[in-house]
Amino acid sequence: AQSVSQHNHHVILSEAASLELGCNYSYGGTVNLFWYVQYPGQHLQLLLKYFSGDPLVKGIKGFEAEFIKSKFSFNLRKPSVQWSDTAEYFCAAQYNFNKFYFGSGTKLNVKP
Amino acid sequence: EAGVAQSPRYKIIEKRQSVAFWCNPISGHATLYWYQQILGQGPKLLIQFQNNGVVDDSQLPKDRFSAERLKGVDSTLKIQPAKLEDSAVYLCASSSRTGGETQYFGPGTRLLVL
């Protein structure tokens, strides 16, 4: 069955630390990949997306993600986090330009 | 541009009652999605519309949930009758077309079933 897994449910970092959040998706045909973020009290919004081409995707606010097809992974990274990055992060996959699946989310808490 | 609008923002009902949620997508967006997000989980797609036609409703519990998108604009999601396990945030999102476009999410409706 098609699915998306996020293994880190809660991450706590100090400011300036590096971040990597894991995301794995199951095989299911053509896949588009997304990272969404939900800041406290705000709507879900897109951080970045991958359809094809360069497997290293850059998004807003200094975030990037790398698509590794052989590992079915799409991990999110940021070299140096800020307190304002405190939020919940969701990985999502769209299969065959149709069905969307979201992971269970990772809550990031950045300590000032 | 105006974002995705949803109402009500909060709703408390008793089990076996009915409830309806409304969504107004971003103007011109052909694709509309309804998601259910239970506490501690990620959003689960319930139904996807392309204009006023259903693209995917495979995860919609059709014995109690229904949705419509008349005229390809606004949409309504209904639960009848509600169960305790329906307590969740119901999110509406829209995109300019299907096939990988960015989804824009509304604020959600938080439903509590007692």
mmCIF file of C-alpha atoms in Angstrom:
data_model
loop_
_atom_site.group_PDB
_atom_site.id
_atom_site.type_symbol
_atom_site.label_atom_id
_atom_site.label_comp_id
_atom_site.label_asym_id
_atom_site.label_seq_id
_atom_site.Cartn_x
_atom_site.Cartn_y
_atom_site.Cartn_z
ATOM 1 C CA ALA A 1 0.000 0.000 0.000
ATOM 2 C CA GLN A 2 1.124 3.531 -0.664
ATOM 3 C CA SER A 3 2.297 5.356 2.440
ATOM 4 C CA VAL A 4 4.678 7.931 3.854
ATOM 5 C CA SER A 5 6.705 7.436 7.044
ATOM 6 C CA GLN A 6 8.323 10.020 9.258
ATOM 7 C CA HIS A 7 10.394 8.367 11.939
ATOM 8 C CA ASN A 8 11.182 11.383 14.103
ATOM 9 C CA HIS A 9 8.065 12.425 15.971
ATOM 10 C CA HIS A 10 9.645 15.093 18.139
ATOM 11 C CA VAL A 11 13.009 16.787 17.676
ATOM 12 C CA ILE A 12 14.570 19.299 20.042
ATOM 13 C CA LEU A 13 17.552 21.372 18.876
ATOM 14 C CA SER A 14 19.439 24.414 19.999
ATOM 15 C CA GLU A 15 19.728 27.405 17.694
ATOM 16 C CA ALA A 16 22.463 27.064 15.049
ATOM 17 C CA ALA A 17 22.317 23.267 15.163
ATOM 18 C CA SER A 18 21.895 21.387 11.909
ATOM 19 C CA LEU A 19 18.606 19.691 11.119
ATOM 20 C CA GLU A 20 17.740 16.560 9.217
ATOM 21 C CA LEU A 21 14.229 15.117 9.271
ATOM 22 C CA GLY A 22 13.654 11.712 7.762
ATOM 23 C CA CYS A 23 10.935 10.841 5.271
ATOM 24 C CA ASN A 24 10.424 7.541 3.482
ATOM 25 C CA TYR A 25 7.736 6.720 0.969
ATOM 26 C CA SER A 26 6.550 3.406 -0.341
ATOM 27 C CA TYR A 27 6.802 2.339 -3.946
ATOM 28 C CA GLY A 28 3.680 3.039 -5.934
ATOM 29 C CA GLY A 29 4.488 4.356 -9.371
ATOM 30 C CA THR A 30 5.236 7.932 -10.332
ATOM 31 C CA VAL A 31 5.683 10.019 -7.219
ATOM 32 C CA ASN A 32 5.865 13.724 -6.489
ATOM 33 C CA LEU A 33 7.233 14.661 -3.066
ATOM 34 C CA PHE A 34 6.533 17.590 -0.783
ATOM 35 C CA TRP A 35 7.450 19.038 2.578
ATOM 36 C CA TYR A 36 4.842 21.166 4.305
ATOM 37 C CA VAL A 37 5.258 23.151 7.502
ATOM 38 C CA GLN A 38 2.751 24.327 10.081
ATOM 39 C CA TYR A 39 3.952 27.132 12.334
ATOM 40 C CA PRO A 40 2.089 27.570 15.619
ATOM 41 C CA GLY A 41 -1.356 29.003 14.964
ATOM 42 C CA GLN A 42 -0.909 29.069 11.194
ATOM 43 C CA HIS A 43 -2.065 27.066 8.200
ATOM 44 C CA LEU A 44 -0.104 24.304 6.546
ATOM 45 C CA GLN A 45 2.161 25.814 3.901
ATOM 46 C CA LEU A 46 4.550 24.439 1.306
ATOM 47 C CA LEU A 47 8.280 24.403 2.075
ATOM 48 C CA LEU A 48 9.476 22.684 -1.078
ATOM 49 C CA LYS A 49 8.553 20.079 -3.659
ATOM 50 C CA TYR A 50 10.201 17.602 -5.998
ATOM 51 C CA PHE A 51 8.796 16.389 -9.299
ATOM 52 C CA SER A 52 11.833 15.452 -11.385
ATOM 53 C CA GLY A 53 15.312 16.612 -12.312
ATOM 54 C CA ASP A 54 17.944 17.672 -9.791
ATOM 55 C CA PRO A 55 17.399 15.482 -6.721
ATOM 56 C CA LEU A 56 18.541 18.288 -4.415
ATOM 57 C CA VAL A 57 15.644 20.680 -4.013
ATOM 58 C CA LYS A 58 15.863 24.072 -2.355
ATOM 59 C CA GLY A 59 12.886 25.616 -0.643
ATOM 60 C CA ILE A 60 11.994 28.667 1.378
ATOM 61 C CA LYS A 61 13.794 29.845 4.513
ATOM 62 C CA GLY A 62 17.011 27.963 3.768
ATOM 63 C CA PHE A 63 15.488 24.481 3.746
ATOM 64 C CA GLU A 64 16.500 21.828 1.255
ATOM 65 C CA ALA A 65 15.631 18.198 0.633
ATOM 66 C CA GLU A 66 17.329 15.384 -1.214
ATOM 67 C CA PHE A 67 15.471 12.761 -3.209
ATOM 68 C CA ILE A 68 17.254 9.403 -3.065
ATOM 69 C CA LYS A 69 15.326 7.023 -5.285
ATOM 70 C CA SER A 70 17.230 3.906 -4.234
ATOM 71 C CA LYS A 71 16.330 4.524 -0.609
ATOM 72 C CA PHE A 72 12.792 5.794 -1.228
ATOM 73 C CA SER A 73 13.747 8.777 0.889
ATOM 74 C CA PHE A 74 13.188 12.536 0.781
ATOM 75 C CA ASN A 75 14.900 13.945 3.858
ATOM 76 C CA LEU A 76 14.605 17.575 4.847
ATOM 77 C CA ARG A 77 17.707 19.499 5.907
ATOM 78 C CA LYS A 78 18.748 22.896 7.163
ATOM 79 C CA PRO A 79 22.354 23.721 8.075
ATOM 80 C CA SER A 80 21.537 26.071 10.952
ATOM 81 C CA VAL A 81 18.120 26.275 12.574
ATOM 82 C CA GLN A 82 16.593 29.332 14.184
ATOM 83 C CA TRP A 83 14.068 29.671 16.967
ATOM 84 C CA SER A 84 11.535 30.740 14.304
ATOM 85 C CA ASP A 85 11.805 27.273 12.716
ATOM 86 C CA THR A 86 9.846 25.829 15.629
ATOM 87 C CA ALA A 87 6.915 24.148 13.891
ATOM 88 C CA GLU A 88 5.496 20.839 12.778
ATOM 89 C CA TYR A 89 6.849 19.441 9.529
ATOM 90 C CA PHE A 90 4.954 17.060 7.256
ATOM 91 C CA CYS A 91 6.293 15.019 4.380
ATOM 92 C CA ALA A 92 3.794 14.163 1.639
ATOM 93 C CA ALA A 93 3.762 12.078 -1.518
ATOM 94 C CA GLN A 94 1.485 12.239 -4.523
ATOM 95 C CA TYR A 95 1.259 8.995 -6.452
ATOM 96 C CA ASN A 96 0.555 8.908 -10.175
ATOM 97 C CA PHE A 97 -0.498 12.589 -10.175
ATOM 98 C CA ASN A 98 -3.491 11.603 -8.102
ATOM 99 C CA LYS A 99 -3.494 10.225 -4.565
ATOM 100 C CA PHE A 100 -1.899 12.255 -1.789
ATOM 101 C CA TYR A 101 -0.489 10.727 1.395
ATOM 102 C CA PHE A 102 0.949 12.632 4.328
ATOM 103 C CA GLY A 103 3.324 11.403 6.995
ATOM 104 C CA SER A 104 2.432 11.701 10.666
ATOM 105 C CA GLY A 105 4.552 14.806 11.135
ATOM 106 C CA THR A 106 7.629 15.816 13.131
ATOM 107 C CA LYS A 107 7.403 18.475 15.800
ATOM 108 C CA LEU A 108 10.563 20.575 15.892
ATOM 109 C CA ASN A 109 11.319 22.614 18.978
ATOM 110 C CA VAL A 110 14.275 24.992 18.650
ATOM 111 C CA LYS A 111 15.620 26.324 21.914
ATOM 112 C CA PRO A 112 16.980 29.898 21.832
ATOM 113 C CA GLU B 1 -5.047 37.022 -3.134
ATOM 114 C CA ALA B 2 -7.551 35.690 -0.613
ATOM 115 C CA GLY B 3 -6.744 32.309 0.862
ATOM 116 C CA VAL B 4 -8.883 29.223 1.349
ATOM 117 C CA ALA B 5 -11.811 30.010 3.620
ATOM 118 C CA GLN B 6 -13.472 27.499 5.916
ATOM 119 C CA SER B 7 -16.357 27.678 8.332
ATOM 120 C CA PRO B 8 -17.124 27.104 11.068
ATOM 121 C CA ARG B 9 -13.761 27.167 12.802
ATOM 122 C CA TYR B 10 -14.967 25.085 15.739
ATOM 123 C CA LYS B 11 -17.901 22.755 16.227
ATOM 124 C CA ILE B 12 -19.001 20.645 19.180
ATOM 125 C CA ILE B 13 -21.750 18.090 18.663
ATOM 126 C CA GLU B 14 -23.029 14.943 20.298
ATOM 127 C CA LYS B 15 -22.636 11.553 18.696
ATOM 128 C CA ARG B 16 -25.308 10.621 16.195
ATOM 129 C CA GLN B 17 -25.860 14.288 15.307
ATOM 130 C CA SER B 18 -25.151 15.710 11.876
ATOM 131 C CA VAL B 19 -22.637 18.385 10.968
ATOM 132 C CA ALA B 20 -21.572 20.205 7.823
ATOM 133 C CA PHE B 21 -18.417 22.069 6.934
ATOM 134 C CA TRP B 22 -18.009 24.644 4.208
ATOM 135 C CA CYS B 23 -14.994 25.520 2.091
ATOM 136 C CA ASN B 24 -14.380 28.294 -0.395
ATOM 137 C CA PRO B 25 -11.167 27.703 -2.371
ATOM 138 C CA ILE B 26 -8.841 30.257 -3.878
ATOM 139 C CA SER B 27 -10.471 31.872 -6.884
ATOM 140 C CA GLY B 28 -9.723 29.986 -10.075
ATOM 141 C CA HIS B 29 -8.450 26.851 -8.389
ATOM 142 C CA ALA B 30 -9.926 23.839 -10.138
ATOM 143 C CA THR B 31 -8.862 21.209 -7.623
ATOM 144 C CA LEU B 32 -10.265 21.006 -4.112
ATOM 145 C CA TYR B 33 -9.313 18.573 -1.352
ATOM 146 C CA TRP B 34 -10.849 17.612 1.980
ATOM 147 C CA TYR B 35 -8.586 16.110 4.615
ATOM 148 C CA GLN B 36 -9.188 14.678 8.064
ATOM 149 C CA GLN B 37 -6.421 15.232 10.621
ATOM 150 C CA ILE B 38 -6.792 13.311 13.850
ATOM 151 C CA LEU B 39 -4.694 14.519 16.782
ATOM 152 C CA GLY B 40 -1.124 13.254 16.491
ATOM 153 C CA GLN B 41 -1.500 12.129 12.877
ATOM 154 C CA GLY B 42 -0.907 13.646 9.492
ATOM 155 C CA PRO B 43 -3.726 14.783 7.227
ATOM 156 C CA LYS B 44 -5.620 11.960 5.527
ATOM 157 C CA LEU B 45 -7.186 12.701 2.150
ATOM 158 C CA LEU B 46 -10.932 12.098 2.209
ATOM 159 C CA ILE B 47 -11.956 13.362 -1.203
ATOM 160 C CA GLN B 48 -10.496 15.244 -4.147
ATOM 161 C CA PHE B 49 -12.527 17.215 -6.688
ATOM 162 C CA GLN B 50 -11.455 18.429 -10.100
ATOM 163 C CA ASN B 51 -13.951 21.192 -10.879
ATOM 164 C CA ASN B 52 -17.215 19.558 -9.761
ATOM 165 C CA GLY B 53 -16.188 15.977 -10.503
ATOM 166 C CA VAL B 54 -14.746 13.523 -7.970
ATOM 167 C CA VAL B 55 -11.165 12.424 -8.719
ATOM 168 C CA ASP B 56 -10.620 10.265 -5.640
ATOM 169 C CA ASP B 57 -12.859 9.375 -2.713
ATOM 170 C CA SER B 58 -11.345 6.018 -1.845
ATOM 171 C CA GLN B 59 -10.767 6.964 1.806
ATOM 172 C CA LEU B 60 -14.129 8.644 2.385
ATOM 173 C CA PRO B 61 -16.368 6.614 4.766
ATOM 174 C CA LYS B 62 -19.324 6.788 2.453
ATOM 175 C CA ASP B 63 -21.787 5.324 4.925
ATOM 176 C CA ARG B 64 -21.641 8.536 6.947
ATOM 177 C CA PHE B 65 -19.598 11.111 5.051
ATOM 178 C CA SER B 66 -20.661 12.934 1.918
ATOM 179 C CA ALA B 67 -19.231 15.850 -0.006
ATOM 180 C CA GLU B 68 -20.279 17.944 -2.922
ATOM 181 C CA ARG B 69 -18.845 20.748 -4.981
ATOM 182 C CA LEU B 70 -21.642 22.372 -6.860
ATOM 183 C CA LYS B 71 -20.668 24.628 -9.781
ATOM 184 C CA GLY B 72 -17.024 23.727 -9.247
ATOM 185 C CA VAL B 73 -16.410 26.392 -6.615
ATOM 186 C CA ASP B 74 -17.537 26.034 -2.989
ATOM 187 C CA SER B 75 -17.677 22.661 -1.331
ATOM 188 C CA THR B 76 -19.520 21.145 1.606
ATOM 189 C CA LEU B 77 -18.491 18.112 3.644
ATOM 190 C CA LYS B 78 -21.182 16.458 5.749
ATOM 191 C CA ILE B 79 -21.081 13.831 8.466
ATOM 192 C CA GLN B 80 -24.325 12.062 9.276
ATOM 193 C CA PRO B 81 -24.448 10.582 11.896
ATOM 194 C CA ALA B 82 -21.254 11.546 13.699
ATOM 195 C CA LYS B 83 -19.243 9.112 15.809
ATOM 196 C CA LEU B 84 -16.778 9.807 18.594
ATOM 197 C CA GLU B 85 -13.886 8.833 16.322
ATOM 198 C CA ASP B 86 -14.802 11.617 13.894
ATOM 199 C CA SER B 87 -13.305 14.149 16.321
ATOM 200 C CA ALA B 88 -10.569 15.769 14.259
ATOM 201 C CA VAL B 89 -9.574 18.850 12.308
ATOM 202 C CA TYR B 90 -11.100 18.921 8.837
ATOM 203 C CA LEU B 91 -8.857 20.710 6.380
ATOM 204 C CA CYS B 92 -9.763 22.042 2.986
ATOM 205 C CA ALA B 93 -7.094 22.752 0.387
ATOM 206 C CA SER B 94 -7.102 23.890 -3.211
ATOM 207 C CA SER B 95 -4.681 23.926 -6.105
ATOM 208 C CA SER B 96 -4.746 25.358 -9.570
ATOM 209 C CA ARG B 97 -4.861 21.897 -11.078
ATOM 210 C CA THR B 98 -4.185 18.335 -10.130
ATOM 211 C CA GLY B 99 -0.864 16.683 -10.852
ATOM 212 C CA GLY B 100 1.655 18.051 -8.421
ATOM 213 C CA GLU B 101 0.682 21.653 -7.987
ATOM 214 C CA THR B 102 1.083 23.299 -4.612
ATOM 215 C CA GLN B 103 -1.886 22.841 -2.316
ATOM 216 C CA TYR B 104 -3.019 25.869 -0.340
ATOM 217 C CA PHE B 105 -4.637 24.983 2.956
ATOM 218 C CA GLY B 106 -7.384 26.680 4.890
ATOM 219 C CA PRO B 107 -7.396 27.128 8.675
ATOM 220 C CA GLY B 108 -9.433 23.988 9.252
ATOM 221 C CA THR B 109 -12.543 23.194 11.244
ATOM 222 C CA ARG B 110 -11.955 21.585 14.625
ATOM 223 C CA LEU B 111 -14.740 19.087 15.377
ATOM 224 C CA LEU B 112 -15.353 17.570 18.788
ATOM 225 C CA VAL B 113 -17.900 14.783 19.034
ATOM 226 C CA LEU B 114 -19.116 14.075 22.581
#
